[in-house]
PDB file of C-alpha atoms and ligand atoms in Angstrom:
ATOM      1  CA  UNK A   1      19.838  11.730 -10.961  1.00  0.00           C
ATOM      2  CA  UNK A   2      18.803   8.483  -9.173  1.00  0.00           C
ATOM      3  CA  UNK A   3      16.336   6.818 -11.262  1.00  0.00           C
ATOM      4  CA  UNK A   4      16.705   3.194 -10.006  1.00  0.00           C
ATOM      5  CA  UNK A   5      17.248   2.275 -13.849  1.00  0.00           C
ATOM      6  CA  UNK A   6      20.593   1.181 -14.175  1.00  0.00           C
ATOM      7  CA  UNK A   7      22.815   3.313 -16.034  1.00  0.00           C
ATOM      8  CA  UNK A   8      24.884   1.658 -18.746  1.00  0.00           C
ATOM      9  CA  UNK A   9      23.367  -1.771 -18.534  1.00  0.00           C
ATOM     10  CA  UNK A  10      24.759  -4.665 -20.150  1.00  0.00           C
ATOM     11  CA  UNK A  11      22.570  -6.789 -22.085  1.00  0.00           C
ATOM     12  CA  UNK A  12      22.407 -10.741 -22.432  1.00  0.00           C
ATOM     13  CA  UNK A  13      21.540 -12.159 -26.107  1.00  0.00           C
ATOM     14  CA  UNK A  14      19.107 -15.015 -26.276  1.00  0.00           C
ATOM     15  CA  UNK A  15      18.749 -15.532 -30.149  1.00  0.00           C
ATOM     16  CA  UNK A  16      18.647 -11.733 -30.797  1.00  0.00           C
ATOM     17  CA  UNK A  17      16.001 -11.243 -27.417  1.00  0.00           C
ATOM     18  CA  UNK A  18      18.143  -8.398 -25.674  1.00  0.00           C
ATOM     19  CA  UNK A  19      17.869  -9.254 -21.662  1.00  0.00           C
ATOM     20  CA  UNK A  20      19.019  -7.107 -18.948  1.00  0.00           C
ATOM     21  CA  UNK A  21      18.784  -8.510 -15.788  1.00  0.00           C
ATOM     22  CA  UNK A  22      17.587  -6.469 -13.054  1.00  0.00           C
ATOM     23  CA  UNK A  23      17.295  -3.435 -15.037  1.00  0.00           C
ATOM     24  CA  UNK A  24      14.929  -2.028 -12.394  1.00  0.00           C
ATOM     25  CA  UNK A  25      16.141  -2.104  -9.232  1.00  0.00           C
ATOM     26  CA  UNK A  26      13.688  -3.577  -5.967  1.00  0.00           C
ATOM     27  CA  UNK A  27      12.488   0.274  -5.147  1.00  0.00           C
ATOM     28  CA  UNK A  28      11.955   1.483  -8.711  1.00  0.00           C
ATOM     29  CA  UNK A  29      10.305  -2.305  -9.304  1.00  0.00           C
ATOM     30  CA  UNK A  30       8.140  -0.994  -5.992  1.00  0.00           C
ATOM     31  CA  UNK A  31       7.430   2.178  -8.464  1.00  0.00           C
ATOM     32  CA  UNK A  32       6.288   0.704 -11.097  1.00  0.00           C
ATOM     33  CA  UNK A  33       4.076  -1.723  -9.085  1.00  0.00           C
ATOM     34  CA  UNK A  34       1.943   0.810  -7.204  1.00  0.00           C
ATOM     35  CA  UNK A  35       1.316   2.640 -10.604  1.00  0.00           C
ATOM     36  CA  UNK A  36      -0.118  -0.361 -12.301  1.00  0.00           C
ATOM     37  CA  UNK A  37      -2.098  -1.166  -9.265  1.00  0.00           C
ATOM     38  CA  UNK A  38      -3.566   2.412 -10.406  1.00  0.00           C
ATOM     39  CA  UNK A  39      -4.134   1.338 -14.075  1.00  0.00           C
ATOM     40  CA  UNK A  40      -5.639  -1.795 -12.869  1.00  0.00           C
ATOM     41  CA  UNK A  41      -7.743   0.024 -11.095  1.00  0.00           C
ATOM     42  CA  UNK A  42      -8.890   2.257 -13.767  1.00  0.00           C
ATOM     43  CA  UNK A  43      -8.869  -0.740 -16.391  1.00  0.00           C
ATOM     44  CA  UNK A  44      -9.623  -3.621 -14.144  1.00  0.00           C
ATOM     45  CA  UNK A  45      -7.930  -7.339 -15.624  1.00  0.00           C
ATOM     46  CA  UNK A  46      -9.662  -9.386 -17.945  1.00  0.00           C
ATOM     47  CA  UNK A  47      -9.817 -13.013 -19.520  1.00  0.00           C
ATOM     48  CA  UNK A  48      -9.345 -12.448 -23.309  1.00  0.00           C
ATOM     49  CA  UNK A  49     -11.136 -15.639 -25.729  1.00  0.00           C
ATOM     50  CA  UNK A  50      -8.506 -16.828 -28.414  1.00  0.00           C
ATOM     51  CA  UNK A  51     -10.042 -17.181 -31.857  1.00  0.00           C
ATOM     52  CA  UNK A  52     -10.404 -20.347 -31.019  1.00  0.00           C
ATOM     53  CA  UNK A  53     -12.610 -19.734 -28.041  1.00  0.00           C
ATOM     54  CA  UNK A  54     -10.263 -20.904 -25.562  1.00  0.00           C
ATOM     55  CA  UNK A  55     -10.399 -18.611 -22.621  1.00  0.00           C
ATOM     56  CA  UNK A  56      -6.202 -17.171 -22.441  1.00  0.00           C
ATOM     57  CA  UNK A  57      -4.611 -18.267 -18.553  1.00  0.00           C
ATOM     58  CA  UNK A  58      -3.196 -14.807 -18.160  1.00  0.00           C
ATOM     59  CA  UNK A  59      -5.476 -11.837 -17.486  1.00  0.00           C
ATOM     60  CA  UNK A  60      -5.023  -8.437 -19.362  1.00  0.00           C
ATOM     61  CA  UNK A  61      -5.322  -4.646 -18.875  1.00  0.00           C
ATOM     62  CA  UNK A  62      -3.386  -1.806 -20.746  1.00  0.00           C
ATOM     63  CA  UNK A  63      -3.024   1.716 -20.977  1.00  0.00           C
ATOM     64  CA  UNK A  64      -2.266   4.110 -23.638  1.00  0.00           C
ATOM     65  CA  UNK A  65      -3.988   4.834 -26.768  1.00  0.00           C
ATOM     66  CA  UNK A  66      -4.371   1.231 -27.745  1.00  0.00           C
ATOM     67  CA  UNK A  67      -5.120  -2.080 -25.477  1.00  0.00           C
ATOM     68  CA  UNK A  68      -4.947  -5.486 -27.213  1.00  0.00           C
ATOM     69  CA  UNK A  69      -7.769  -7.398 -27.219  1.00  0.00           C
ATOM     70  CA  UNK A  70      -8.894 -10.868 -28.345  1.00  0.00           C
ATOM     71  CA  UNK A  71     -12.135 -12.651 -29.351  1.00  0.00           C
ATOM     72  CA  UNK A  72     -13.493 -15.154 -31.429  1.00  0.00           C
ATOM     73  CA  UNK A  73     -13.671 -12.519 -33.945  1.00  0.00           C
ATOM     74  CA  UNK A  74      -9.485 -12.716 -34.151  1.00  0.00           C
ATOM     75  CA  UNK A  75      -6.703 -10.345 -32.268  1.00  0.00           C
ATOM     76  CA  UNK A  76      -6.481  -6.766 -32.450  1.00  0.00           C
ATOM     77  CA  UNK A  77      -6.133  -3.058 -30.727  1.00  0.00           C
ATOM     78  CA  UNK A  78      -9.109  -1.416 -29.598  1.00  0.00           C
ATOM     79  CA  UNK A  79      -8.994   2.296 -28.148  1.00  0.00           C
ATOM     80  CA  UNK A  80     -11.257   1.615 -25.403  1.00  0.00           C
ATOM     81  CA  UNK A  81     -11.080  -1.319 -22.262  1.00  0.00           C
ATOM     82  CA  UNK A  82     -14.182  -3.293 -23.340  1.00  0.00           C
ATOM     83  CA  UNK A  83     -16.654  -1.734 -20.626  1.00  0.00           C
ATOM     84  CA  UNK A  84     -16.037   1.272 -22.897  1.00  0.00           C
ATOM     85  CA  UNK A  85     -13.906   3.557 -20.670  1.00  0.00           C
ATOM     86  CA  UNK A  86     -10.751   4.665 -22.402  1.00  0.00           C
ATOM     87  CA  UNK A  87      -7.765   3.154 -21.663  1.00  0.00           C
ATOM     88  CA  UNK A  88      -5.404   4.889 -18.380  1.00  0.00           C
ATOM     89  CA  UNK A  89      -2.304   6.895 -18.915  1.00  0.00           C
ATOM     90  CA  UNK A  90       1.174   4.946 -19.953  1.00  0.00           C
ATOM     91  CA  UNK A  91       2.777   6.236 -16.057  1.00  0.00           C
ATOM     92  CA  UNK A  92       6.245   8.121 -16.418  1.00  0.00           C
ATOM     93  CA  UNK A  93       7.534   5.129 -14.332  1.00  0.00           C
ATOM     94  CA  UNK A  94       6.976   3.313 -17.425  1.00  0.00           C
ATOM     95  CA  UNK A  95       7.829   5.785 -20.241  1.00  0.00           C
ATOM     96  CA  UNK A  96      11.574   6.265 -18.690  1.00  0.00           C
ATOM     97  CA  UNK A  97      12.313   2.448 -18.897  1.00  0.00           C
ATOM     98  CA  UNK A  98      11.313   2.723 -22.882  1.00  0.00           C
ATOM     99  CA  UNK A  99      13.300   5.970 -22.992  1.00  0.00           C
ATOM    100  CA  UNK A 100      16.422   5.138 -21.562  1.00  0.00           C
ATOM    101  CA  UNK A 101      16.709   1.618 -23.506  1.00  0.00           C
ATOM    102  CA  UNK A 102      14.520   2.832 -27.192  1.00  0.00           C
ATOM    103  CA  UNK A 103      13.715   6.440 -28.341  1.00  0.00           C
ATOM    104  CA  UNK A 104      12.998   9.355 -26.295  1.00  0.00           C
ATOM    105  CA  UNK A 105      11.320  10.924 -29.604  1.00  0.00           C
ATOM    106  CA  UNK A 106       8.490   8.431 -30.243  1.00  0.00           C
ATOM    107  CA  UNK A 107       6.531   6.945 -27.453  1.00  0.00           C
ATOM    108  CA  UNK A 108       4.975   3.762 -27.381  1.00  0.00           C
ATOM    109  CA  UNK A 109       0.860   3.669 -28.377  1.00  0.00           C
ATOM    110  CA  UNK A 110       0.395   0.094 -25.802  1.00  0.00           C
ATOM    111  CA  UNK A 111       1.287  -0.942 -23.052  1.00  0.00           C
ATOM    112  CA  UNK A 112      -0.379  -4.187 -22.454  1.00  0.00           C
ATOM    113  CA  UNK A 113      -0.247  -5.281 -19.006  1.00  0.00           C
ATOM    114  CA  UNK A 114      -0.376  -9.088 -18.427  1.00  0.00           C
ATOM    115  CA  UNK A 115      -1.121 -11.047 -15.148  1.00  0.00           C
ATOM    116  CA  UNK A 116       0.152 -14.496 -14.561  1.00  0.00           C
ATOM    117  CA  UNK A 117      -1.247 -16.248 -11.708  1.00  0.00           C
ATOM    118  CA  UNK A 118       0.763 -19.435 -10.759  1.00  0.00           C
ATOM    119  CA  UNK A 119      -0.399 -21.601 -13.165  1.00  0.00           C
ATOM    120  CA  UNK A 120      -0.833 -19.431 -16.332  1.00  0.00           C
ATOM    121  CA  UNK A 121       1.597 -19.644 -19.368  1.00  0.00           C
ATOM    122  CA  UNK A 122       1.403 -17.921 -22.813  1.00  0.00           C
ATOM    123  CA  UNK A 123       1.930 -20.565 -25.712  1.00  0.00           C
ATOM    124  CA  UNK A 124       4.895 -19.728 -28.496  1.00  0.00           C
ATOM    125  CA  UNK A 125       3.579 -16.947 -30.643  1.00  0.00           C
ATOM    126  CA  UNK A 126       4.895 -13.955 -33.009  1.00  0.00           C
ATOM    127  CA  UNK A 127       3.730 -10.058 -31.920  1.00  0.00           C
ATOM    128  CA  UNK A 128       2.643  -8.887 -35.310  1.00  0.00           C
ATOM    129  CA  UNK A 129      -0.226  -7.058 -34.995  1.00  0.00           C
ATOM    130  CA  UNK A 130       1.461  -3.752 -35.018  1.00  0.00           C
ATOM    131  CA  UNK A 131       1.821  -1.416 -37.917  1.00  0.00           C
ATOM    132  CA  UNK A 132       6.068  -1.026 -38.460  1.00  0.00           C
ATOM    133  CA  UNK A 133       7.817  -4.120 -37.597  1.00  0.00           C
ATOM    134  CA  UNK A 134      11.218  -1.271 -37.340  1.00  0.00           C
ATOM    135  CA  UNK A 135       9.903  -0.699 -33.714  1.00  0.00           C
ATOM    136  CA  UNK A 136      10.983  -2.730 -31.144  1.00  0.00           C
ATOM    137  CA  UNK A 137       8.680  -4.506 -28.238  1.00  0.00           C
ATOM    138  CA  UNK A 138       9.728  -4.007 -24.831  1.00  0.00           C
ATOM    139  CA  UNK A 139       9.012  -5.942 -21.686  1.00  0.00           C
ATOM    140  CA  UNK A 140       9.035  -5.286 -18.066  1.00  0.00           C
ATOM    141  CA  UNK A 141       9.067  -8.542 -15.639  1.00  0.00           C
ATOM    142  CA  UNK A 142       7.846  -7.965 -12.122  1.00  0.00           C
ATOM    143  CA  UNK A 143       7.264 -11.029  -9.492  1.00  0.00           C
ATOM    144  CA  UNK A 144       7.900 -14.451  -9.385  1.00  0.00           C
ATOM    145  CA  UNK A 145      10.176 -15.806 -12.506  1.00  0.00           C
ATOM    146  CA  UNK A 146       9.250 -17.447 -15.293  1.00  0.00           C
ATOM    147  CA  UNK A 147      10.386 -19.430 -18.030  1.00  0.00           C
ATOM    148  CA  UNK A 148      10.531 -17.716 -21.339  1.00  0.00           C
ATOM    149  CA  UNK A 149      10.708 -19.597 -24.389  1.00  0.00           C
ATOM    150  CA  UNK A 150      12.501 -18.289 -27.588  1.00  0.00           C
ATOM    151  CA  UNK A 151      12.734 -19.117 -31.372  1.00  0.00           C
ATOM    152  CA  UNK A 152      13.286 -18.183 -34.472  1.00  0.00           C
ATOM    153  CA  UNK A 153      10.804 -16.256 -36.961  1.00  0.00           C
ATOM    154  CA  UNK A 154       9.277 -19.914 -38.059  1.00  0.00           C
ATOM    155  CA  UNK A 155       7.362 -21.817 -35.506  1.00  0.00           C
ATOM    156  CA  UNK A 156       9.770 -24.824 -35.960  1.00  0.00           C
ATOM    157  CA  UNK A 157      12.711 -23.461 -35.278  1.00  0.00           C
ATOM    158  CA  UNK A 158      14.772 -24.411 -32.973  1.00  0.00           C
ATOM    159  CA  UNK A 159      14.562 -22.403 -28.705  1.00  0.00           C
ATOM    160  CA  UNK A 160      16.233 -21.295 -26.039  1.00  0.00           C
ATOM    161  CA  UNK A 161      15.041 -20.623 -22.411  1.00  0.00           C
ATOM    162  CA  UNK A 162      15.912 -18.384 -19.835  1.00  0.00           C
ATOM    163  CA  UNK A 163      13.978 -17.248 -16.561  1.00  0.00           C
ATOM    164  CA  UNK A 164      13.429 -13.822 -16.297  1.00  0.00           C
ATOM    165  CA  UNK A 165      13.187 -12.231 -12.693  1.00  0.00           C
ATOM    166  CA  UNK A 166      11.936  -9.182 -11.835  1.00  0.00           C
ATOM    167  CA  UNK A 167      12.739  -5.975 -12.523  1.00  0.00           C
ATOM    168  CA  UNK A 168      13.957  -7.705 -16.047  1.00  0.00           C
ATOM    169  CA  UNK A 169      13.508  -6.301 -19.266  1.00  0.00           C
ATOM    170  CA  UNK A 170      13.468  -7.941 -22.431  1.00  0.00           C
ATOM    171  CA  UNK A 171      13.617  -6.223 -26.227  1.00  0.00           C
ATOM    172  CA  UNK A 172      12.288  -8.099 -29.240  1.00  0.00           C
ATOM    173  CA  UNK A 173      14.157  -5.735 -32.311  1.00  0.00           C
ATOM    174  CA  UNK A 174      15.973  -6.054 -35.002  1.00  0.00           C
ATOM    175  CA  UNK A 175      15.985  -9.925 -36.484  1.00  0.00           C
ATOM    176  CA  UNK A 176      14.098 -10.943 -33.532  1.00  0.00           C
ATOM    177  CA  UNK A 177      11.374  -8.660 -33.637  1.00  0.00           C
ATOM    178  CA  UNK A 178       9.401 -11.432 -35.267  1.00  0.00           C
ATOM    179  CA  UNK A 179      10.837 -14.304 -33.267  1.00  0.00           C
ATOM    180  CA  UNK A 180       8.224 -16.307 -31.422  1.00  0.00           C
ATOM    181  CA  UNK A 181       8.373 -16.585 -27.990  1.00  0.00           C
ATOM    182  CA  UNK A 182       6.206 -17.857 -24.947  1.00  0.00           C
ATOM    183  CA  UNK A 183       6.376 -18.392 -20.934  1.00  0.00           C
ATOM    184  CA  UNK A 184       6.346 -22.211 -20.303  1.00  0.00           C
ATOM    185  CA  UNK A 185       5.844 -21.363 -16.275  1.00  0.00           C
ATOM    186  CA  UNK A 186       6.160 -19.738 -13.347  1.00  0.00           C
ATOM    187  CA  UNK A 187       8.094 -20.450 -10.584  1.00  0.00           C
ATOM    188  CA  UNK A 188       5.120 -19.927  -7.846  1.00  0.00           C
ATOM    189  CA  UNK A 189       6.852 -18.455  -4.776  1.00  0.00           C
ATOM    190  CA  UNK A 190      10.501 -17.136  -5.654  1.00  0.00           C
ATOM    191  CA  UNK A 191       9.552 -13.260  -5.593  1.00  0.00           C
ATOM    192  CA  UNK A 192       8.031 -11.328  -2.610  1.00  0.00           C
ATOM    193  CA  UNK A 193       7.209  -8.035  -4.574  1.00  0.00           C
ATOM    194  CA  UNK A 194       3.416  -9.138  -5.267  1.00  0.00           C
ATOM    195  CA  UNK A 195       1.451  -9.492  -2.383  1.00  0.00           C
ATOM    196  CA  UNK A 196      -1.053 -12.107  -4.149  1.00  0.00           C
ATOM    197  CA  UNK A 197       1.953 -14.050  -5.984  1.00  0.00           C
ATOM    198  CA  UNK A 198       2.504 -14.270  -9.422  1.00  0.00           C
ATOM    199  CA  UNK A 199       3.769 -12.132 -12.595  1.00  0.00           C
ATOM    200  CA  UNK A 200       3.112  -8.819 -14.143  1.00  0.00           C
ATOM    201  CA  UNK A 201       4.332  -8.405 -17.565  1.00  0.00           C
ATOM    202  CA  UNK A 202       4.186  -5.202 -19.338  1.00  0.00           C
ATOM    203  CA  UNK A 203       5.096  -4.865 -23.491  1.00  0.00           C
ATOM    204  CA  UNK A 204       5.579  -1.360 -24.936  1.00  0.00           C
ATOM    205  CA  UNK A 205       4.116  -1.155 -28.365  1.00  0.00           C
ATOM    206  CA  UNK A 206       4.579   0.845 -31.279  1.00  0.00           C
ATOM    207  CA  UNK A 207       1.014   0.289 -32.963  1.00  0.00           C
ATOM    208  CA  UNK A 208       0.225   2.833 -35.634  1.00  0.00           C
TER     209      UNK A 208
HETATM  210  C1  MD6 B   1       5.823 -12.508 -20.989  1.00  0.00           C
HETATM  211  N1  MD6 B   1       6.136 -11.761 -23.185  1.00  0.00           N
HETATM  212  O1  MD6 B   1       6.992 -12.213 -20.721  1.00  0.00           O
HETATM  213  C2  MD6 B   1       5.383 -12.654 -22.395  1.00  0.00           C
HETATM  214  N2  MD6 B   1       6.172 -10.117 -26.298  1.00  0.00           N
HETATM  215  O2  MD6 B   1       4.983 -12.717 -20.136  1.00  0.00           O
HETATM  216  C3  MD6 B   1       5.839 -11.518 -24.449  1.00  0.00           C
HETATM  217  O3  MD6 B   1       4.924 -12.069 -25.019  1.00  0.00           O
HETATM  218  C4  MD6 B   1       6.664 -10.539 -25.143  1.00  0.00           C
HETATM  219  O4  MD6 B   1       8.413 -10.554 -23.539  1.00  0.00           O
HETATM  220  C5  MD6 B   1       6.854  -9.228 -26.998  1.00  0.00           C
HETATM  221  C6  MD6 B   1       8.065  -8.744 -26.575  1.00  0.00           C
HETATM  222  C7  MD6 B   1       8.600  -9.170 -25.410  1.00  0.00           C
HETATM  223  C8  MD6 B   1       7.906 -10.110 -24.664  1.00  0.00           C
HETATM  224 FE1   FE B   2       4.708 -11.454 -27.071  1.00  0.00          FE
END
């Protein structure tokens, strides 16, 4: 079966981050795209607040059972987008990439969906605000490329960089599943698959 996922992928190791480059291929990346423009739809994007009150550069939607969400009241998962609708379907397009490269027994509960416009970044942090840390996180780039930063599981350790293109995935497991990480910046202009510009980011969760 053609699935545009490629078969027996070979991964890159950037301190225990598993990369594979152009996992997705341009019409499965096309795929993906026009059924996220259908979750955005559903769950339109949204400015989360840090606890700090700092309004976050990227803009978030998500779909499954779960969404992340952040306010000044701290970060967490909420089962509803916050005008109250529940949050849209994970698509197949989606569940296949987490299936092929993680478990086809358990599915993911989250998958947040992040926007980057051209001048959004995501400072270093850990994910840890799921339930069993023996769950990977996956990602999904699509658009322009962008600079993500690497560590170890203490904020001082020492990082590695590597742009990730699209139709890139990422896995944070094992070791790393606690590593911090963060996007330092885009590079505006060097993918055509948006029609706006910019970066979609989806993570597959594991939350409860
Ligand atoms: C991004 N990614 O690529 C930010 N988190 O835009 C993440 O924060 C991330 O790539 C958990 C696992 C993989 C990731
Ligand atoms: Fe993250």
């Amino acid at each position: 079966m053609k699935t545009g996922l490629s078969a027996g992928a070979r991964a890159l190791n950037l301190r225990g981050v598993l990369i594979y480059p152009a996992y997705l291929d341009p019409p499965a990346q096309a795929a993906l795209l026009a059924d996220l423009r259908a979750v955005i739809a559903a769950a339109p994007l949204f400015a989360p607040v840090t606890p700090g009150a700092k309004p976050m550069s990227v803009r978030m939607t998500a779909a499954g059972r779960y969404g992340w969400f952040s306010d000044r009241a701290g970060y967490r998962y909420i089962p509803t987008h916050p005008d109250g609708q529940p949050w849209p379907a994970i698509p197949e397009t989606v569940l296949a990439v987490w299936r092929a490269l993680v478990s086809a027994e358990r599915m993911p509960d989250c998958c947040l969906v992040n926007y980057y416009g051209e001048a959004a970044r995501m400072g270093l942090h850990q994910d840890r605000d799921e339930a069993d840390f023996a769950w990977p996180v996956l990602s999904i780039s699509l658009g322009d490329a962008a600079l993500f930063r690497v560590g170890g599981t203490a904020r001082r350790d020492p990082t590695e960089s590597h742009w990730l293109g699209s139709g890139d995935v990422a896995i944070l497991g094992g070791p790393a599943r606690l590593a911090y990480h963060g996007i330092d910046r885009l590079r505006p202009g060097s993918s055509r698959l948006l029609a706006e510009g910019g970066r979609i980011n989806l993570t597959l969760r594991v939350v409860d």
